[in-house]
PDB file of C-alpha atoms in Angstrom:
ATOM      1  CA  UNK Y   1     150.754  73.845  69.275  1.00 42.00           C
ATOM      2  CA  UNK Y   2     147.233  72.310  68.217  1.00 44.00           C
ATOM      3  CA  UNK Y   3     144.426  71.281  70.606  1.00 44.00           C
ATOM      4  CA  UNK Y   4     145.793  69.234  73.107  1.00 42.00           C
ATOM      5  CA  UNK Y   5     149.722  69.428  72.959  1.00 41.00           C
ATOM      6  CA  UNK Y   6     151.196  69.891  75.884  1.00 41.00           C
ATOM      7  CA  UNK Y   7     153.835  72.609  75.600  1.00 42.00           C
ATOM      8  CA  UNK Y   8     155.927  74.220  78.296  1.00 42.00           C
ATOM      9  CA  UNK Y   9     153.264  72.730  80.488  1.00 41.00           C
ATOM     10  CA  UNK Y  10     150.466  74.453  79.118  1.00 40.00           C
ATOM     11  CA  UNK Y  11     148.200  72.946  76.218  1.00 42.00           C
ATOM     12  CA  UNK Y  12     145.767  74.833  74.367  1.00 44.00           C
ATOM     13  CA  UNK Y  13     142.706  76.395  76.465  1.00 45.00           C
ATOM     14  CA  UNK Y  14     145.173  75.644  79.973  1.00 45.00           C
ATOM     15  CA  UNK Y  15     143.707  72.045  79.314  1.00 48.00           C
ATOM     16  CA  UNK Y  16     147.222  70.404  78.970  1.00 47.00           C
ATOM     17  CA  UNK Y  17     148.125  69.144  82.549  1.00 43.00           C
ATOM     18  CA  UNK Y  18     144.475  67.664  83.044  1.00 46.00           C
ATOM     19  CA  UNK Y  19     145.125  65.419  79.953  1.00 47.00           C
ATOM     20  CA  UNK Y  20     148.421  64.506  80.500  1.00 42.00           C
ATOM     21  CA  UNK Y  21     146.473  63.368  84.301  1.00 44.00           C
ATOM     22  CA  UNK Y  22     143.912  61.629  82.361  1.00 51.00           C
ATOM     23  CA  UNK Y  23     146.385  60.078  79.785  1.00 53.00           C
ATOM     24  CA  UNK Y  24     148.615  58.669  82.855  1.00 47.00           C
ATOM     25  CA  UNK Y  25     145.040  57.224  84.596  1.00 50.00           C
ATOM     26  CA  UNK Y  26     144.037  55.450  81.214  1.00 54.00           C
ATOM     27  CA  UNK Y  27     147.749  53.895  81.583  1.00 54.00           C
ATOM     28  CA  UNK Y  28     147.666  52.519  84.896  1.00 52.00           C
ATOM     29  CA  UNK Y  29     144.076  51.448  84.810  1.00 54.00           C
ATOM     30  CA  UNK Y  30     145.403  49.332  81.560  1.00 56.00           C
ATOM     31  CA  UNK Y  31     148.517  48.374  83.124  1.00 52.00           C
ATOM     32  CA  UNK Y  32     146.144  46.652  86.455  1.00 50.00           C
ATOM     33  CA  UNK Y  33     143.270  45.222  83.973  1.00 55.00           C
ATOM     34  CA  UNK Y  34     145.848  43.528  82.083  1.00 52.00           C
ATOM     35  CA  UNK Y  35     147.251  41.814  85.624  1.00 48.00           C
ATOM     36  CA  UNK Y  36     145.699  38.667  86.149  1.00 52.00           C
ATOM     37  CA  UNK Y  37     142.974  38.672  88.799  1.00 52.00           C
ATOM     38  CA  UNK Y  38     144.911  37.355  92.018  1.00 50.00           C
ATOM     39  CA  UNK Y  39     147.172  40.362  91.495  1.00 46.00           C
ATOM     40  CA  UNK Y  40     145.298  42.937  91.385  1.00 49.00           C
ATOM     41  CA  UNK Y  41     143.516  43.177  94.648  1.00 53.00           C
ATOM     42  CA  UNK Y  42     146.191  41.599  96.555  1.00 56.00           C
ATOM     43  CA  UNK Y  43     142.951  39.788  98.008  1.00 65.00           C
ATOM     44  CA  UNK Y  44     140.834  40.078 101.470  1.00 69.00           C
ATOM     45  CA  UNK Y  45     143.917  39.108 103.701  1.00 73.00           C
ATOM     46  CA  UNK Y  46     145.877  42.246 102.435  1.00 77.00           C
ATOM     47  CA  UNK Y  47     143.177  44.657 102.957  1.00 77.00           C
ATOM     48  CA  UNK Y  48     142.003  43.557 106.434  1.00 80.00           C
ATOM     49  CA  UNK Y  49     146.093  43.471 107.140  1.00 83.00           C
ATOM     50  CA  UNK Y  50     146.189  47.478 105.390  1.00 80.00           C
ATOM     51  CA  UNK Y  51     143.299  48.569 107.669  1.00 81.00           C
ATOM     52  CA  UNK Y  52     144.434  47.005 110.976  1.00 85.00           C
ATOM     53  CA  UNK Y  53     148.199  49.122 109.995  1.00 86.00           C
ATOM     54  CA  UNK Y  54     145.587  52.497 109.295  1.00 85.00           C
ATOM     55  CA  UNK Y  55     143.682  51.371 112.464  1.00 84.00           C
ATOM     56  CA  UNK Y  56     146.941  51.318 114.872  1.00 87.00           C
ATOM     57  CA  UNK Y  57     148.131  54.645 112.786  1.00 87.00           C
ATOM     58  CA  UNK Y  58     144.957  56.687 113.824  1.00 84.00           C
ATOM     59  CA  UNK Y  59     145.211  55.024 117.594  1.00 84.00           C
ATOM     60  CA  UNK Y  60     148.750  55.873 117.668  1.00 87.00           C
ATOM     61  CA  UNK Y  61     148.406  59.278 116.613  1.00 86.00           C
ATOM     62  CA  UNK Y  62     145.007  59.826 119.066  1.00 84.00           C
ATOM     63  CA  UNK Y  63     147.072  58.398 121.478  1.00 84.00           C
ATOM     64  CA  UNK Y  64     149.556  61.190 121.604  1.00 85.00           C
ATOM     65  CA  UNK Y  65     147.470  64.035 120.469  1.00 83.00           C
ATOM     66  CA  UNK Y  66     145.384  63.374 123.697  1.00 79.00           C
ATOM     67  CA  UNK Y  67     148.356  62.670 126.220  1.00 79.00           C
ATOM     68  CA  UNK Y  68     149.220  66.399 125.530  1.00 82.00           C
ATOM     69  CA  UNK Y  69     146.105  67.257 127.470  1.00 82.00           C
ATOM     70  CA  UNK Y  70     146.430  64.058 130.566  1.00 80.00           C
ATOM     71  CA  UNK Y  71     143.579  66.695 132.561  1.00 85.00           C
ATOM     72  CA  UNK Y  72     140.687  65.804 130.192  1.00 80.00           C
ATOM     73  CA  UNK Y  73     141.362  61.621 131.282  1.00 79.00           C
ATOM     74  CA  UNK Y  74     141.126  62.710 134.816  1.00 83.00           C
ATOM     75  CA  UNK Y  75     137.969  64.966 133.951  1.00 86.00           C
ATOM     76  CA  UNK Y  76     136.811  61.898 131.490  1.00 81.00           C
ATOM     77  CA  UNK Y  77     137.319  58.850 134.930  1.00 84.00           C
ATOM     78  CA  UNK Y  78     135.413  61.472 137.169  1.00 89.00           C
ATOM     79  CA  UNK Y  79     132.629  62.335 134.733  1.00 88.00           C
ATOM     80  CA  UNK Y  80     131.814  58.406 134.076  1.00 86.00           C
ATOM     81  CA  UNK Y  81     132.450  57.533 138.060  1.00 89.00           C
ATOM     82  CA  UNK Y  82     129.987  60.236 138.359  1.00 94.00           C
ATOM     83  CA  UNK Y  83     127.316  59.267 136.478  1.00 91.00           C
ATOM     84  CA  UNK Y  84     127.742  55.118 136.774  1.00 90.00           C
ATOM     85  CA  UNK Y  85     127.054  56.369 141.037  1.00 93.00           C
ATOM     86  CA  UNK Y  86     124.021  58.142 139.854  1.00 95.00           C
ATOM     87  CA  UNK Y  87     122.775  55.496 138.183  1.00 93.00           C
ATOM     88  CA  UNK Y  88     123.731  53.310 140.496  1.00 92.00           C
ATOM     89  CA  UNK Y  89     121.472  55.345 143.354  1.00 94.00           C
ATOM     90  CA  UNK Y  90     118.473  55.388 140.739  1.00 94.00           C
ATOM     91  CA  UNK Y  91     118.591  51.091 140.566  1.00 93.00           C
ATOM     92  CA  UNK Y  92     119.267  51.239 144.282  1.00 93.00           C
ATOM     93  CA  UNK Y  93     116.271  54.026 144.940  1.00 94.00           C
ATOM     94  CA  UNK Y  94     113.728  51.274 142.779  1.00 91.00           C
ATOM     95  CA  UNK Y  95     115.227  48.334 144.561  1.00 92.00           C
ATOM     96  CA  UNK Y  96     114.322  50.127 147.910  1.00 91.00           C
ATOM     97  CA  UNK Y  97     110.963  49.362 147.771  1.00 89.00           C
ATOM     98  CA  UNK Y  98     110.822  45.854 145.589  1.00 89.00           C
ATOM     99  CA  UNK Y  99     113.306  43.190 145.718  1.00 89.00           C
ATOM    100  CA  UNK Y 100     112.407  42.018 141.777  1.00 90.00           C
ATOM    101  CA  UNK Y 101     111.847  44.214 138.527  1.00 88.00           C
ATOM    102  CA  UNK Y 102     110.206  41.765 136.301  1.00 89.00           C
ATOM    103  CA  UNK Y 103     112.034  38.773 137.437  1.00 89.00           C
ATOM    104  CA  UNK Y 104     115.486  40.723 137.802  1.00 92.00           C
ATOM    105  CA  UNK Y 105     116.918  41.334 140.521  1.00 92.00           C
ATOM    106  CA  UNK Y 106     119.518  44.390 141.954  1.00 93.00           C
ATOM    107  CA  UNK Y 107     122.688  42.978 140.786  1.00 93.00           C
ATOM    108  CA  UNK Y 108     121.074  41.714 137.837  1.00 93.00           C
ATOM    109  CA  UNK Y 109     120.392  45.190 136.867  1.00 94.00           C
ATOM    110  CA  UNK Y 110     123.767  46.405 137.896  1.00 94.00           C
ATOM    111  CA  UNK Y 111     125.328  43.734 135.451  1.00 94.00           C
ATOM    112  CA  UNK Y 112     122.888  45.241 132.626  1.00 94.00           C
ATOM    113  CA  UNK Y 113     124.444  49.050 133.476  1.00 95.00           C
ATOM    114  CA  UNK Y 114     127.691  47.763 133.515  1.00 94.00           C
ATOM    115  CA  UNK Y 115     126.982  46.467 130.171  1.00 96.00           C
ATOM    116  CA  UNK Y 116     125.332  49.336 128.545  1.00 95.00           C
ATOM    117  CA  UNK Y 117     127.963  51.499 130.108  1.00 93.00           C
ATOM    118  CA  UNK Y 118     130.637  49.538 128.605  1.00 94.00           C
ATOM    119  CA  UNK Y 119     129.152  49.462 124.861  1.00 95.00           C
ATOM    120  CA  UNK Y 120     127.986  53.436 125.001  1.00 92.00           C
ATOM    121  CA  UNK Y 121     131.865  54.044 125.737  1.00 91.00           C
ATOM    122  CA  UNK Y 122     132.468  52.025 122.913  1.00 90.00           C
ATOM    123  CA  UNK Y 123     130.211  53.872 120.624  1.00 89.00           C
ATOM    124  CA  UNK Y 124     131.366  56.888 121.718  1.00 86.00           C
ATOM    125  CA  UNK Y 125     134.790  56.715 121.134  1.00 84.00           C
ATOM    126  CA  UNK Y 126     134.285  56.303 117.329  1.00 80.00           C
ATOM    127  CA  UNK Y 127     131.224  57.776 116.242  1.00 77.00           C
ATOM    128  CA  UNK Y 128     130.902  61.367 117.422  1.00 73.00           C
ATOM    129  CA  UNK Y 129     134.339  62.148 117.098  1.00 69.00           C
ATOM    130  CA  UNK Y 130     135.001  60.722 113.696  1.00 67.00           C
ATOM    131  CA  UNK Y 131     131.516  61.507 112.073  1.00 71.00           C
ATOM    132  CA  UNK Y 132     130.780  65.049 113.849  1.00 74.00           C
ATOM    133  CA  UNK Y 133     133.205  67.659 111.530  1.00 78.00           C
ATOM    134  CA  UNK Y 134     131.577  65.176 108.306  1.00 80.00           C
ATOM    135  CA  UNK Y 135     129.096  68.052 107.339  1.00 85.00           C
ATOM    136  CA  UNK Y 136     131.605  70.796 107.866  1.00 86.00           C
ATOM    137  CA  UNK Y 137     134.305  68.909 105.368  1.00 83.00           C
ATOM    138  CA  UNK Y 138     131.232  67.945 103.271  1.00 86.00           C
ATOM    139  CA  UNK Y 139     130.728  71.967 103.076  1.00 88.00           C
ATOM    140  CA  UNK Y 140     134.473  73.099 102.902  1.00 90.00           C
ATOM    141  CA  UNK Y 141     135.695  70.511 100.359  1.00 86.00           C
ATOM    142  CA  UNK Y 142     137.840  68.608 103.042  1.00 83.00           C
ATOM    143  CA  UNK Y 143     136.744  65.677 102.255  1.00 82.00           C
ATOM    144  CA  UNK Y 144     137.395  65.814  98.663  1.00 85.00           C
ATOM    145  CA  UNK Y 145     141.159  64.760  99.323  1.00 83.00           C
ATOM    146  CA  UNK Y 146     139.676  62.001 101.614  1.00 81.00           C
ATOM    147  CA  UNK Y 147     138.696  60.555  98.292  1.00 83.00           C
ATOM    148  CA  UNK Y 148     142.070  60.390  96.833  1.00 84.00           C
ATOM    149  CA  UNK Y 149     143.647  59.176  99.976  1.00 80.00           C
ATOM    150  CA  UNK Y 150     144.924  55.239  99.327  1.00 80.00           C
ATOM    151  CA  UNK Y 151     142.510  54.058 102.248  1.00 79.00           C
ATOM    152  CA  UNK Y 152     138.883  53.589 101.965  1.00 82.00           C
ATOM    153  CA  UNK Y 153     136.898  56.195 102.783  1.00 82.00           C
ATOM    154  CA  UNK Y 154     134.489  55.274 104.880  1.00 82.00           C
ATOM    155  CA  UNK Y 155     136.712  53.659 107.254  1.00 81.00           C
ATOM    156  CA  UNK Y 156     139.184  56.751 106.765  1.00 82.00           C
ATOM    157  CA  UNK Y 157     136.019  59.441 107.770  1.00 81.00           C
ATOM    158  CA  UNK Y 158     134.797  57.021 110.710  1.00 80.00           C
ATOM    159  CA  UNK Y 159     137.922  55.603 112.352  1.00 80.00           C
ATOM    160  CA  UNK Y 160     140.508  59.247 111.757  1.00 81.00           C
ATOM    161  CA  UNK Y 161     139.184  60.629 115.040  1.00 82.00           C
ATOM    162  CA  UNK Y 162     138.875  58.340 118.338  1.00 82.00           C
ATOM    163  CA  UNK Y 163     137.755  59.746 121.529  1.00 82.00           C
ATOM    164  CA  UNK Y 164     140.257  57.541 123.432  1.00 81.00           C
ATOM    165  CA  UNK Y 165     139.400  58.651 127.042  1.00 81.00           C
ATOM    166  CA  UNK Y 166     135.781  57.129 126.551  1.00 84.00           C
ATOM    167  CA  UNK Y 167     137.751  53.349 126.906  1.00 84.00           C
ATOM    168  CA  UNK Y 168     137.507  54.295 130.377  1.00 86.00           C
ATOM    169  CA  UNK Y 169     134.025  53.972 130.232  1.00 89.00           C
ATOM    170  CA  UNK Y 170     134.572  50.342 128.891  1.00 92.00           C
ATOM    171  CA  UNK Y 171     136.619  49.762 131.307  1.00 91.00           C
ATOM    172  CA  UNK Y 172     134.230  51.630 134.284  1.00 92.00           C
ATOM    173  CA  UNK Y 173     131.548  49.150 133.075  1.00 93.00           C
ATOM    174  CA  UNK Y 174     132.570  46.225 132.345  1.00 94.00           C
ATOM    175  CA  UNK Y 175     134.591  46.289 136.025  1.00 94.00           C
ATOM    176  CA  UNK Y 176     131.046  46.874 137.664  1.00 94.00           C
ATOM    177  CA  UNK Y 177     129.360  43.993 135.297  1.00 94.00           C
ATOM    178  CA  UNK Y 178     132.279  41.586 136.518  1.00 93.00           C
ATOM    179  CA  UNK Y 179     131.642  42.893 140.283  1.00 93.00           C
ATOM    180  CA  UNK Y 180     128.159  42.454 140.278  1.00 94.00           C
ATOM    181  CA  UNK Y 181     128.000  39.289 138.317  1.00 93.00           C
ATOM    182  CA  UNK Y 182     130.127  37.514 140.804  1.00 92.00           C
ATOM    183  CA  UNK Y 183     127.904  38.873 143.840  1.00 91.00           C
ATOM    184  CA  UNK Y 184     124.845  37.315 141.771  1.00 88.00           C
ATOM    185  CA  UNK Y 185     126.715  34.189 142.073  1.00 83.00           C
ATOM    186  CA  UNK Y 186     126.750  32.888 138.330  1.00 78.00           C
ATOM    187  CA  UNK Y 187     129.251  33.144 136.261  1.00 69.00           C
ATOM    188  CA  UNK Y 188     129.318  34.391 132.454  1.00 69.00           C
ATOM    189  CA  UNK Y 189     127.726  30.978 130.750  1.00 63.00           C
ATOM    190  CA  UNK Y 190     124.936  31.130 133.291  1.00 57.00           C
TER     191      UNK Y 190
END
């Protein structure tokens, strides 16, 4: 039993297992540098197609984590309704007393909230949820087995939680942007 023999599971110093784990690592790394190039990424295609499957997972899995609780889309609908009306009042309280905001007009505006509501429902269904417990798995050591995970990581932190109620926000606004874009009269290309 010298130095690094590996004996009953157990080398010398309790060492044994981590270079049996190194020795195995040295092997496959070999065994993929010695692949010719084409082979060894599997190329862009194959990624984009692995990330779209990890994608529809973490939807799919959002999906039915969140129809367990249907109350917080009906909470979700009446929070957005909410606050696209109050905004709506505020353009229609300025529009009260002028007819043009620097060149823009009412439903011009309302096409521009319908927008911005549209792309901060957007934002908010990835961002907060998937980058808010970062620092706390940063601190606990969670995200240490994100790092060993066969999926990048950075798409694995950002996309593993999706606030999936906020598409009703996309949906809330880009309803109102259609609305009030066809009571301007143009259509999208003009």
């Amino acid at each position: 039993g010298g130095g690094g023999e590996v004996a009953g599971g157990r080398g010398a110093g309790g060492g044994g297992a981590a270079r049996v784990g190194w020795e195995v690592g040295a092997i496959i790394a070999t065994c993929v540098e010695a692949r010719p190039p084409g082979l060894r990424g599997g190329g862009r295609m194959k990624k984009m197609r692995h990330a779209l499957v990890v994608l529809l997972a973490f939807w799919k899995l959002n999906w039915l984590e969140e129809l367990q609780y249907r109350g917080n889309f009906a909470a979700s609908l009446l929070g957005t309704v909410f606050w696209l009306v109050m905004a709506m009042l505020t353009v229609a309280l300025y529009f009260g007393h002028t007819t043009q905001l620097g060149g823009w007009g009412y439903w011009d505006v309302v096409v521009l909230l319908g927008i911005f509501n549209a792309l901060t429902g957007v934002v908010e269904t990835w961002l907060p949820p998937g980058n808010g417990p970062l620092p706390a798995d940063v601190r606990s050591g969670a995200l240490d087995l994100v790092f060993v995970r066969p999926v990048d990581a950075q798409f694995y932190v950002s996309f593993r939680r999706l606030d999936v109620w906020r598409l009703a926000d996309v949906v809330l606004g880009l309803g109102l942007s259609a609305y009030a874009l066809a009571q301007t009269g143009r259509g999208v290309g003009a």
